[in-house]
PDB file of C-alpha atoms in Angstrom:
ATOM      1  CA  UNK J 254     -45.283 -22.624  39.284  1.00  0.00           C
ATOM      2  CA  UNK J 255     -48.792 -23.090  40.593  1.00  0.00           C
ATOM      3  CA  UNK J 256     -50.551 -26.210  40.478  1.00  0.00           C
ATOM      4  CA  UNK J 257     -54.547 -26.967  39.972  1.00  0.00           C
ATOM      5  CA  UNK J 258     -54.712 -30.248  40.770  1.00  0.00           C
ATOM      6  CA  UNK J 259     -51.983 -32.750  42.398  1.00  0.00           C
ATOM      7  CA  UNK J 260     -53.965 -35.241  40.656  1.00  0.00           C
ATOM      8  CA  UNK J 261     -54.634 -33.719  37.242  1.00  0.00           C
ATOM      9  CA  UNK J 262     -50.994 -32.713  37.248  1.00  0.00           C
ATOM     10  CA  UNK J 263     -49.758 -36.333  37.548  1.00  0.00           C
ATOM     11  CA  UNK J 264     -52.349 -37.221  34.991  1.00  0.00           C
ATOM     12  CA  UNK J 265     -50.670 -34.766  32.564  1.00  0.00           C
ATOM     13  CA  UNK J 266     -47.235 -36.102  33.468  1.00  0.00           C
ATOM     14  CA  UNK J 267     -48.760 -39.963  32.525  1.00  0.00           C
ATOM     15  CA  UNK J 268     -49.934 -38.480  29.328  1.00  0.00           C
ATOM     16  CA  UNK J 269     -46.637 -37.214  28.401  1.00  0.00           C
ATOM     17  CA  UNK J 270     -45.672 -39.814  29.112  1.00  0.00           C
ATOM     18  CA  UNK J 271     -47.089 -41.849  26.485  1.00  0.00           C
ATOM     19  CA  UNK J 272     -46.875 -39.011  23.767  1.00  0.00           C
ATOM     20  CA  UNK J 273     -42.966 -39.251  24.750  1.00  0.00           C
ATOM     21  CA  UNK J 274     -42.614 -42.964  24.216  1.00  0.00           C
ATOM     22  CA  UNK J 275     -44.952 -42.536  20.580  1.00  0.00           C
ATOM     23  CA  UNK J 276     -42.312 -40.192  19.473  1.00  0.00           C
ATOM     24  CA  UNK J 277     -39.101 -42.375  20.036  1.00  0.00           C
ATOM     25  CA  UNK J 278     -37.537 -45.382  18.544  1.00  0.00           C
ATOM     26  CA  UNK J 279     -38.600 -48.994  20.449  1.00  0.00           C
ATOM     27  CA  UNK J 280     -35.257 -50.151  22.295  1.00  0.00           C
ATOM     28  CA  UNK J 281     -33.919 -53.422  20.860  1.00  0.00           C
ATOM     29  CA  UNK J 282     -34.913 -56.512  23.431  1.00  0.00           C
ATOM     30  CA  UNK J 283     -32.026 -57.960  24.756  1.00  0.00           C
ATOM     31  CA  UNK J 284     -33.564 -61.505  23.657  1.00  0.00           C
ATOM     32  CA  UNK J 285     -33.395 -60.900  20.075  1.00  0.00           C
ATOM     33  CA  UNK J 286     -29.349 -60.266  20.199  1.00  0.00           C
ATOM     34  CA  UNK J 287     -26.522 -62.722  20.155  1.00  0.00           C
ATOM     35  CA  UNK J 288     -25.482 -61.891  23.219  1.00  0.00           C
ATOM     36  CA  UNK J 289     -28.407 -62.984  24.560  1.00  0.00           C
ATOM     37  CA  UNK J 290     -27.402 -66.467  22.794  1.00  0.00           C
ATOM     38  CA  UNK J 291     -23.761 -66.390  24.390  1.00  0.00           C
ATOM     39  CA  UNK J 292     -25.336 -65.597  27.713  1.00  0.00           C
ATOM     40  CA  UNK J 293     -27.921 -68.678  27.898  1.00  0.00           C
ATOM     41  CA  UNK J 294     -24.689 -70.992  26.730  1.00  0.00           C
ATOM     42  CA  UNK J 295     -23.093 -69.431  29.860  1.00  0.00           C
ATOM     43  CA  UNK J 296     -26.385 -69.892  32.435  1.00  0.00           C
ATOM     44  CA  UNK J 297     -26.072 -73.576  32.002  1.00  0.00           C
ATOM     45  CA  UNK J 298     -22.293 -73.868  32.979  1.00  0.00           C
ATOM     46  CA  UNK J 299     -23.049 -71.256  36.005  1.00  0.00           C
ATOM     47  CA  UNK J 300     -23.185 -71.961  39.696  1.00  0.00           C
ATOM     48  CA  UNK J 301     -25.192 -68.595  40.670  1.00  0.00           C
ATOM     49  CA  UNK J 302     -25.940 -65.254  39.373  1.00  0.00           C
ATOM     50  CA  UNK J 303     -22.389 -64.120  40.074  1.00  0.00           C
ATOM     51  CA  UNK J 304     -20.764 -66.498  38.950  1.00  0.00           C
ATOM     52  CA  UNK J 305     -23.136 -66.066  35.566  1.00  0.00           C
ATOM     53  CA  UNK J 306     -22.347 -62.160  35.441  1.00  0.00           C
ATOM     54  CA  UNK J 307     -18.851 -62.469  36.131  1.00  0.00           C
ATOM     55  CA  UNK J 308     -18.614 -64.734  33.123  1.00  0.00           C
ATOM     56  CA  UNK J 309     -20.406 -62.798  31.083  1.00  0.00           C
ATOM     57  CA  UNK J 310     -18.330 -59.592  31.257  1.00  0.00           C
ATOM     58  CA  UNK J 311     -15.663 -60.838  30.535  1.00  0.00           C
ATOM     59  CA  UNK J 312     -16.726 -62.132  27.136  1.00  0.00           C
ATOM     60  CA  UNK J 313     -19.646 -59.534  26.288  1.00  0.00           C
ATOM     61  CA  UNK J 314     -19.181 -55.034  26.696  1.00  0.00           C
ATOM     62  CA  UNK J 315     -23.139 -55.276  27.716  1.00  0.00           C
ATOM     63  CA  UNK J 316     -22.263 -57.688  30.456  1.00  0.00           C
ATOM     64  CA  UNK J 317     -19.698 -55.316  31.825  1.00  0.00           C
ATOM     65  CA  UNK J 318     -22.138 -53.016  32.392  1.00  0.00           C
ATOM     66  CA  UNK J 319     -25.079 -55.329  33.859  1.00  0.00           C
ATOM     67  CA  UNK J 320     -22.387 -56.384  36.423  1.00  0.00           C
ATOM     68  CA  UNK J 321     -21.075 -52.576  36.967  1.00  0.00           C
ATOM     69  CA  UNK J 322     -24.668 -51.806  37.833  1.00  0.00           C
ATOM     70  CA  UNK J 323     -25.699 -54.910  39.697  1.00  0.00           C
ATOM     71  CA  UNK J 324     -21.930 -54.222  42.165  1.00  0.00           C
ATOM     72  CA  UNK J 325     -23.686 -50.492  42.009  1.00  0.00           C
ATOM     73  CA  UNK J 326     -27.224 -51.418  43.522  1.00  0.00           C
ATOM     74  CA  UNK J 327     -25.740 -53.280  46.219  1.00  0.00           C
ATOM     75  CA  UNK J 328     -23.171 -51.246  47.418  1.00  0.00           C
ATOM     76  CA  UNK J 329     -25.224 -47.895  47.140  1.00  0.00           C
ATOM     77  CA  UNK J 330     -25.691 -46.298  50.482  1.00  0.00           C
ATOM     78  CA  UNK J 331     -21.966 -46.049  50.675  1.00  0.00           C
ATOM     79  CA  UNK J 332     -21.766 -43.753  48.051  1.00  0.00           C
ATOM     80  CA  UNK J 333     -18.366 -44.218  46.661  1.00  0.00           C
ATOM     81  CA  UNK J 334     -17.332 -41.330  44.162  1.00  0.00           C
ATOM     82  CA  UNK J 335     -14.838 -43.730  42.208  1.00  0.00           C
ATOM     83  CA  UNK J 336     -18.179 -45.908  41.013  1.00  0.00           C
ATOM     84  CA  UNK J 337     -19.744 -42.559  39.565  1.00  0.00           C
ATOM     85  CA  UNK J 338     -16.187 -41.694  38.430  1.00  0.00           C
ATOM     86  CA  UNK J 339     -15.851 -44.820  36.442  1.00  0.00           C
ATOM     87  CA  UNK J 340     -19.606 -45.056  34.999  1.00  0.00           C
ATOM     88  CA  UNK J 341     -18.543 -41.220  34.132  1.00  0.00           C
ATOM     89  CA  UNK J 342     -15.511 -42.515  32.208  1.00  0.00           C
ATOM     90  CA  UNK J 343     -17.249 -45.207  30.271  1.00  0.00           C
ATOM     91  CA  UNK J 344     -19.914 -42.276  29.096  1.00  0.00           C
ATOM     92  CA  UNK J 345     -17.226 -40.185  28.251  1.00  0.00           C
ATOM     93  CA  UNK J 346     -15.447 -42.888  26.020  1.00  0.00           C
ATOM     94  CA  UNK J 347     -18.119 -43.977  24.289  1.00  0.00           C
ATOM     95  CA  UNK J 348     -18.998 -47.098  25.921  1.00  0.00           C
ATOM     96  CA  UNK J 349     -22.228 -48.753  26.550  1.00  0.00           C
ATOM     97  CA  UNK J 350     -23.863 -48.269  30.046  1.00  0.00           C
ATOM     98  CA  UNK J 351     -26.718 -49.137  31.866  1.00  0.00           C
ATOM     99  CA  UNK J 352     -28.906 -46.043  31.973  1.00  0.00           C
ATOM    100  CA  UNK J 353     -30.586 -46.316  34.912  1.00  0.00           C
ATOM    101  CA  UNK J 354     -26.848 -46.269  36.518  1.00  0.00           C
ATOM    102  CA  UNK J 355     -25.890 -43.214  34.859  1.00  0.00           C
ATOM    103  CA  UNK J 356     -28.557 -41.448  35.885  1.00  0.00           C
ATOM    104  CA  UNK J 357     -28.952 -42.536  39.600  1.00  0.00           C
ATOM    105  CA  UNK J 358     -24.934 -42.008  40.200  1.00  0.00           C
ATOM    106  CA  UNK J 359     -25.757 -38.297  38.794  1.00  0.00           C
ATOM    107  CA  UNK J 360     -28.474 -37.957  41.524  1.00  0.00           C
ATOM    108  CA  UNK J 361     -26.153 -39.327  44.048  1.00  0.00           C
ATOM    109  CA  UNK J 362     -23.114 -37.174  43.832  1.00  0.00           C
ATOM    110  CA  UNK J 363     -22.630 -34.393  46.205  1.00  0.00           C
ATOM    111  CA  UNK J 364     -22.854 -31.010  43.937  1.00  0.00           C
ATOM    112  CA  UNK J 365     -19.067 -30.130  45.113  1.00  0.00           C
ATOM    113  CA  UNK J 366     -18.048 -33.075  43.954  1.00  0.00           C
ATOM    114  CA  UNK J 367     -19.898 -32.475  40.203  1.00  0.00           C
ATOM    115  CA  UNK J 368     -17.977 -29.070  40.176  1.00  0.00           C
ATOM    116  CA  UNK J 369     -14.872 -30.523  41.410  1.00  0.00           C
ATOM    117  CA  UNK J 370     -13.976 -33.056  38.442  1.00  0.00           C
ATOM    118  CA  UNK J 371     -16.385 -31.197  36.118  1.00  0.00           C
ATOM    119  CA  UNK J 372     -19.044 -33.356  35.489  1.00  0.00           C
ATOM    120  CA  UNK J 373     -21.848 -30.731  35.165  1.00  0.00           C
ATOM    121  CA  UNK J 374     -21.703 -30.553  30.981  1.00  0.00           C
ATOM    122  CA  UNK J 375     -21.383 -34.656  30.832  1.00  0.00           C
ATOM    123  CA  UNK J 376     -24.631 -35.134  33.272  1.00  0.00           C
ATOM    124  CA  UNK J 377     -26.159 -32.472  31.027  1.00  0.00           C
ATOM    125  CA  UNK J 378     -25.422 -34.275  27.965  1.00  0.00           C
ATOM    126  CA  UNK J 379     -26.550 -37.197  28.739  1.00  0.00           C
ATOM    127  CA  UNK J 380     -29.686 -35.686  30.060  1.00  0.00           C
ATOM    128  CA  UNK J 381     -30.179 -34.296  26.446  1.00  0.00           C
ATOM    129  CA  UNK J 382     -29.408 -37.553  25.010  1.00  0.00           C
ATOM    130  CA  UNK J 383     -31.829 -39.202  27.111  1.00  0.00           C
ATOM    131  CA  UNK J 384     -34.484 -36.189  26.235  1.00  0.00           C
ATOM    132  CA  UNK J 385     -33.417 -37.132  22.206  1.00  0.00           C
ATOM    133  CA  UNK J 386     -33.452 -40.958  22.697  1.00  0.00           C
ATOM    134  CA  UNK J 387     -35.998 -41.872  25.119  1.00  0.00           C
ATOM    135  CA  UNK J 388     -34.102 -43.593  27.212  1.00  0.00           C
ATOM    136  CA  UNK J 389     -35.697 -42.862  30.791  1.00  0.00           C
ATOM    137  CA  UNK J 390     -39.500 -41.058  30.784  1.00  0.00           C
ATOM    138  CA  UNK J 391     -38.461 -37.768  32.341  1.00  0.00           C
ATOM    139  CA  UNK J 392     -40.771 -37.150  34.479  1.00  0.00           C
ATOM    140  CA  UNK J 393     -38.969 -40.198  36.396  1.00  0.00           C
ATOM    141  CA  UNK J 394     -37.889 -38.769  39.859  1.00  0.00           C
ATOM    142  CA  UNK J 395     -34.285 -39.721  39.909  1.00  0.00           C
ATOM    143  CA  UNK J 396     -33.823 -37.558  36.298  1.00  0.00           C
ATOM    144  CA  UNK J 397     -35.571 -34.857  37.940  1.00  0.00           C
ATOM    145  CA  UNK J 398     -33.251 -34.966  40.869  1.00  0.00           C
ATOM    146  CA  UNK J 399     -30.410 -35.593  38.516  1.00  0.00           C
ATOM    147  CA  UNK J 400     -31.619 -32.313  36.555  1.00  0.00           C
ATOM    148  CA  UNK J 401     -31.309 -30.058  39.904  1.00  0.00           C
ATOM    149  CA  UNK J 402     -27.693 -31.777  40.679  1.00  0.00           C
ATOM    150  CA  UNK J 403     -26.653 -30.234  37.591  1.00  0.00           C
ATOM    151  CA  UNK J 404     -28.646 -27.008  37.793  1.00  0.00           C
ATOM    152  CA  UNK J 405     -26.751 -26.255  40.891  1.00  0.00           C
ATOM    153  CA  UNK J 406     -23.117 -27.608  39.941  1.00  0.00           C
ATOM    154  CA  UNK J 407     -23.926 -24.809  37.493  1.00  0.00           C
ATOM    155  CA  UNK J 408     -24.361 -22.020  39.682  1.00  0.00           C
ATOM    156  CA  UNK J 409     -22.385 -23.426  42.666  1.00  0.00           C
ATOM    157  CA  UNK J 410     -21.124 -21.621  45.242  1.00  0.00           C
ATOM    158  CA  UNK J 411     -24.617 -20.411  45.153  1.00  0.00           C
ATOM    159  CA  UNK J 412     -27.705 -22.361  45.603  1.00  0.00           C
ATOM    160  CA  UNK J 413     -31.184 -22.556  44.066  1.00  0.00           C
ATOM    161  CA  UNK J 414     -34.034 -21.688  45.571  1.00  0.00           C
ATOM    162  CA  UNK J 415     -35.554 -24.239  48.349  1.00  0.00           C
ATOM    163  CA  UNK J 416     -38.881 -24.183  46.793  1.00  0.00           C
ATOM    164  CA  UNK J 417     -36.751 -25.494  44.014  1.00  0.00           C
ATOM    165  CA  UNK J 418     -35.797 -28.578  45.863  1.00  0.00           C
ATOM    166  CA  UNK J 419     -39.005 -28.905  47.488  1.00  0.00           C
ATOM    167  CA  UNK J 420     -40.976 -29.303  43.690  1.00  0.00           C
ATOM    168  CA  UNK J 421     -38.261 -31.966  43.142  1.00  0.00           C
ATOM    169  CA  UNK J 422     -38.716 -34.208  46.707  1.00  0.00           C
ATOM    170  CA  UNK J 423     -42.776 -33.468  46.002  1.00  0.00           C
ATOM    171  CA  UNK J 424     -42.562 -34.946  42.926  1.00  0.00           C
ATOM    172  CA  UNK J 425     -40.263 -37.811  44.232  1.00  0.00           C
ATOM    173  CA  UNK J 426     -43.015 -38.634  47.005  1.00  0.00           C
ATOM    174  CA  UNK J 427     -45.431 -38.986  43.571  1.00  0.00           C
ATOM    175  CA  UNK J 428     -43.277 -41.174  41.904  1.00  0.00           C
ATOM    176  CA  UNK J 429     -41.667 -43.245  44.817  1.00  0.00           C
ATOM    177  CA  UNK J 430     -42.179 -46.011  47.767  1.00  0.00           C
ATOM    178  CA  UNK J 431     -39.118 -44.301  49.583  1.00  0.00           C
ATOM    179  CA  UNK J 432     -40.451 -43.122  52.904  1.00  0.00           C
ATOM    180  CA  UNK J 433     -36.897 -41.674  53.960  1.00  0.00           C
ATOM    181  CA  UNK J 434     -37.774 -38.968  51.048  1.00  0.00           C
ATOM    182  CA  UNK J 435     -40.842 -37.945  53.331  1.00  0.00           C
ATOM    183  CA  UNK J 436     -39.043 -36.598  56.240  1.00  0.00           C
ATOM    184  CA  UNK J 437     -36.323 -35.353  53.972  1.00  0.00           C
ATOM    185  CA  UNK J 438     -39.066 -33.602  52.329  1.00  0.00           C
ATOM    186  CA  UNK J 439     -40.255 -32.721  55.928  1.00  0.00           C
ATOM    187  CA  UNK J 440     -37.419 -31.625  57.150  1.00  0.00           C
ATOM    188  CA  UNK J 441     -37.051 -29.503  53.892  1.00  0.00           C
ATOM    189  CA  UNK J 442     -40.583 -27.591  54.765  1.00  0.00           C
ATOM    190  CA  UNK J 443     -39.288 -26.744  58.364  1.00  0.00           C
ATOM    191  CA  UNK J 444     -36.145 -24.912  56.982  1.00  0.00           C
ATOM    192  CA  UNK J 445     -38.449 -23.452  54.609  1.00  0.00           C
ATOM    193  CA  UNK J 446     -41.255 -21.682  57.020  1.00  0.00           C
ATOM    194  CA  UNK J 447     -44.789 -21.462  56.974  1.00  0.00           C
ATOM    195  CA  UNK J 448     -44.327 -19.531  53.422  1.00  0.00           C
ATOM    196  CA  UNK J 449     -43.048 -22.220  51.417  1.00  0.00           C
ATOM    197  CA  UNK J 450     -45.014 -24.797  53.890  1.00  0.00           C
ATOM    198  CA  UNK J 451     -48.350 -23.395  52.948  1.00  0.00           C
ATOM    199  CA  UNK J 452     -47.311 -23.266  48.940  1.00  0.00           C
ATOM    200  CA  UNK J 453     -46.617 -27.415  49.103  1.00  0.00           C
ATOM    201  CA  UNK J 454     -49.628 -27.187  51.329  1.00  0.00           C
ATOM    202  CA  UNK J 455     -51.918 -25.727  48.503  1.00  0.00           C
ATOM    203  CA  UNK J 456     -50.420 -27.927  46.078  1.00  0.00           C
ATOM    204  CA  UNK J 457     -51.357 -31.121  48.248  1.00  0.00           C
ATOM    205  CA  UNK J 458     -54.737 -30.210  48.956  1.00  0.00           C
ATOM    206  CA  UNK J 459     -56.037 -27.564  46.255  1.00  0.00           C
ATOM    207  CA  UNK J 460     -56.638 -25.345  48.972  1.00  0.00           C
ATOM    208  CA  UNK J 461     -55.688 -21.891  49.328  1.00  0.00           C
ATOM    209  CA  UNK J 462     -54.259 -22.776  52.708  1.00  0.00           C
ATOM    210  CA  UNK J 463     -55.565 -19.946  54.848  1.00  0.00           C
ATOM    211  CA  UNK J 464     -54.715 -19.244  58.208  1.00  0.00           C
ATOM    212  CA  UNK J 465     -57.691 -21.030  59.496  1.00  0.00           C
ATOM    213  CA  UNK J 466     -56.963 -24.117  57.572  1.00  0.00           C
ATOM    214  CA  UNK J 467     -53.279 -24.363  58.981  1.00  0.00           C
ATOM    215  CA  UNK J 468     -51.206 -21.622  61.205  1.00  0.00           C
ATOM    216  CA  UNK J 469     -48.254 -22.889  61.770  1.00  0.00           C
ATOM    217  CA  UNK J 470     -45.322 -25.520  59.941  1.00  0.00           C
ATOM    218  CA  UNK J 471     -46.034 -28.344  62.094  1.00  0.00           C
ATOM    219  CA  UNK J 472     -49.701 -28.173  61.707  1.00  0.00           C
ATOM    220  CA  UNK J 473     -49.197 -27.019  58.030  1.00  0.00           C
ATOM    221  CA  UNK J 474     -47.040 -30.321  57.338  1.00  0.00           C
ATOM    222  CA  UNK J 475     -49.364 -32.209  59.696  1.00  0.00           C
ATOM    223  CA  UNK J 476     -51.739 -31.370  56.858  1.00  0.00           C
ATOM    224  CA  UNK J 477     -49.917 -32.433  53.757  1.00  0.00           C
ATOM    225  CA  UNK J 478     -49.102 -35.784  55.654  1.00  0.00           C
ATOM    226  CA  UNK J 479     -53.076 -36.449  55.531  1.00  0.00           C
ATOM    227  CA  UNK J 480     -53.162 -35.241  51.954  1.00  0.00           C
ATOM    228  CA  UNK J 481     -49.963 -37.221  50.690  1.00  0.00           C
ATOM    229  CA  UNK J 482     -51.090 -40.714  52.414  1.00  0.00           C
ATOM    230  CA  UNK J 483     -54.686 -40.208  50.788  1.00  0.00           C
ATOM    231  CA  UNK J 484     -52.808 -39.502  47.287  1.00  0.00           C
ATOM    232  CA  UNK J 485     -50.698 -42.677  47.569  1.00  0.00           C
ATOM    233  CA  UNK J 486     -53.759 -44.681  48.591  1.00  0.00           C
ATOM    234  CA  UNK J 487     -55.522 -43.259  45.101  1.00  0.00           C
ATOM    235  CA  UNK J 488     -52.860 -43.723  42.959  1.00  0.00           C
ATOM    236  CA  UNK J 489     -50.585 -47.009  44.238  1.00  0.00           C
ATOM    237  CA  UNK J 490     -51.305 -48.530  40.821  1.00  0.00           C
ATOM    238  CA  UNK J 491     -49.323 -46.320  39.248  1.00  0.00           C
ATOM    239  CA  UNK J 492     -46.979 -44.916  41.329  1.00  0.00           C
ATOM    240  CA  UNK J 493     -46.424 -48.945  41.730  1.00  0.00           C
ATOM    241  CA  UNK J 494     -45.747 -49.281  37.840  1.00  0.00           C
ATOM    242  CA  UNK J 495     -43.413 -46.563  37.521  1.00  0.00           C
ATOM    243  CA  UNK J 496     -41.594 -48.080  40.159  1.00  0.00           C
ATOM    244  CA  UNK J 497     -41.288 -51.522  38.272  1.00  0.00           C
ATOM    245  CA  UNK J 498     -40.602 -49.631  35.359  1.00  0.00           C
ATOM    246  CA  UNK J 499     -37.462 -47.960  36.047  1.00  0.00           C
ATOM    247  CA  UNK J 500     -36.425 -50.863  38.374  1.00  0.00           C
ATOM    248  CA  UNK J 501     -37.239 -53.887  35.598  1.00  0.00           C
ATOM    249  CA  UNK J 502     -36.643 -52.614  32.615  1.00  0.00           C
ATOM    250  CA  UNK J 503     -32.715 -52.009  32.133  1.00  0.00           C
ATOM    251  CA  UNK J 504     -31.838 -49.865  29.137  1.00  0.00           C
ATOM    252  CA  UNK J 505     -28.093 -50.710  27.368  1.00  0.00           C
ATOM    253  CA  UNK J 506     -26.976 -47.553  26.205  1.00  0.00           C
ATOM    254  CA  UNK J 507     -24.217 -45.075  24.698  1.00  0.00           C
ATOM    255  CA  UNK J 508     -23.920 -41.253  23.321  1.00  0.00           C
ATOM    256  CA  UNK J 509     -24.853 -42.964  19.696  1.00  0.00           C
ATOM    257  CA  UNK J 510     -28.534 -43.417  20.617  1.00  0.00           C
ATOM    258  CA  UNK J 511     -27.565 -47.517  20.912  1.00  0.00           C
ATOM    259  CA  UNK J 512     -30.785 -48.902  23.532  1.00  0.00           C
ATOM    260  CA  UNK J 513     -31.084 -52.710  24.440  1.00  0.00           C
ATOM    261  CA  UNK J 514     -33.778 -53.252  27.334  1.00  0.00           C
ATOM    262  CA  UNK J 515     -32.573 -55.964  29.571  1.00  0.00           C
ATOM    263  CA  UNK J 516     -34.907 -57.109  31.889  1.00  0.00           C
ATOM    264  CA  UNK J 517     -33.827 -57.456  35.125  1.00  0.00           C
ATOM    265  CA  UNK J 518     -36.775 -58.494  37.045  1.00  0.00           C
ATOM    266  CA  UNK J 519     -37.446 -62.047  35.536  1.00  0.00           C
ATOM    267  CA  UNK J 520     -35.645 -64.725  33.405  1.00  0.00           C
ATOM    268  CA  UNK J 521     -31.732 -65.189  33.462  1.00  0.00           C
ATOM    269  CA  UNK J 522     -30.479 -61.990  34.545  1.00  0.00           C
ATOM    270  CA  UNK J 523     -33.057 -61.443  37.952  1.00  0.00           C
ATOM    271  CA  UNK J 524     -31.454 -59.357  40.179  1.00  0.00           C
TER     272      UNK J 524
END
């Protein structure tokens, strides 16, 4: 796939964007349901936000899930498959769950493990679902990632192409604050060779990339560091609100095309 403009590109994505969210039904706010009632009774009786949560799930199916996802976010960099297993479960039976933890335990799991308890169909479900329902904008880096997780459980023992997974860390580094994903991405190019290196390079900088302009990986990726720190200078506004977006603005959900948005950035349920 070749690329014009890194910037006109992610201009395109933001005006899918916004043609995607004219096209789909307005989530219900979390404020306007009774179980936002039940859940202010409970605030005033509560000690801390544990205590609050803890409370709440085990009167209210939506405050499960908020305290599922909450246990999620904190324990994350362990990455323990019986979380993802359980979310999986809840999907599976019809229960509600919080998007955003669907999604990111998809992007998690090792792609043996998707094969292993046959999770590729259910991650491509809901990735349909979300497509039909408008759940998460996807052009938002952890479905992307989610997407290739499942493209390769689908064709595992063999493995996509790396320029593959290099279009899906690029577009991470567009959409993300996450510098571990740089020298992942990095790291990615050196395995790659000055082939692929010179493709992201010509992506980065709309330059052909000639031999003159960079002749070897490290110089090549020496290169794209310049052009990726100028991009994220130029566009911090909105790489910033995508961030808030996807981190904020919690989305109750279940196959049915149910959607509450819980915010979980400010009022009673601030993570």
């Amino acid at each position: 796939m070749q690329f014009g403009s890194v910037l006109v590109f992610l201009l395109l994505l933001l005006s899918q964007s916004k043609a995607y969210a004219q096209d789909c039904v307005k989530p219900l706010s979390f404020e306007d349901t009774s179980e936002y009632a039940l859940l202010e009774k409970i605030d005033a009786k509560s000690r801390t936000t544990e205590d609050l949560l803890n409370k709440f799930a085990t009167l209210s199916d939506l405050g499960e899930a908020i305290r599922s996802y909450r246990k999620f976010l904190l324990d994350i960099e362990n990455g323990d498959f019986e979380v993802s297993n359980k979310i999986f479960q809840r999907w599976t039976n019809g229960e509600g769950v919080i998007a955003q933890h669907l999604i990111i335990s998809a992007s998690y799991l090792e792609i043996d493990d998707i094969v292993k308890h046959d999770y590729s169909a259910l991650i491509e479900d809901f990735l349909k679902d979300n497509k039909k329902f408008c759940w998460i904008e996807p052009d938002n880096f952890v479905f992307k990632f989610a997407e290739y997780k499942q493209r390769s459980a689908q064709i595992y023992p063999k493995e996509l192409e790396l320029k593959e997974f290099a279009s899906v860390m690029r577009e991470g580094l567009w959409s993300s604050s996450d510098r571990s994903y740089l020298q992942d991405y990095f790291d990615l190019l050196r395995l790659g060779g000055i082939d692929l290196t010179k493709e992201e390079l010509k992506i980065w900088s709309k330059k052909n990339a000639s031999d003159d302009y960079c002749n070897n990986v490290a110089h090549c990726i020496e290169r794209i560091r310049i052009e990726i720190k100028n991009f994220k200078k130029e566009n911090s506004e909105i790489i910033e609100e995508r961030i808030r977006k996807f981190d904020c603005e919690g989305l109750y959900v279940n196959s049915k095309g149910l959607s509450i948005k819980v915010n979980f950035c400010d009022g009673i349920l601030k993570f």
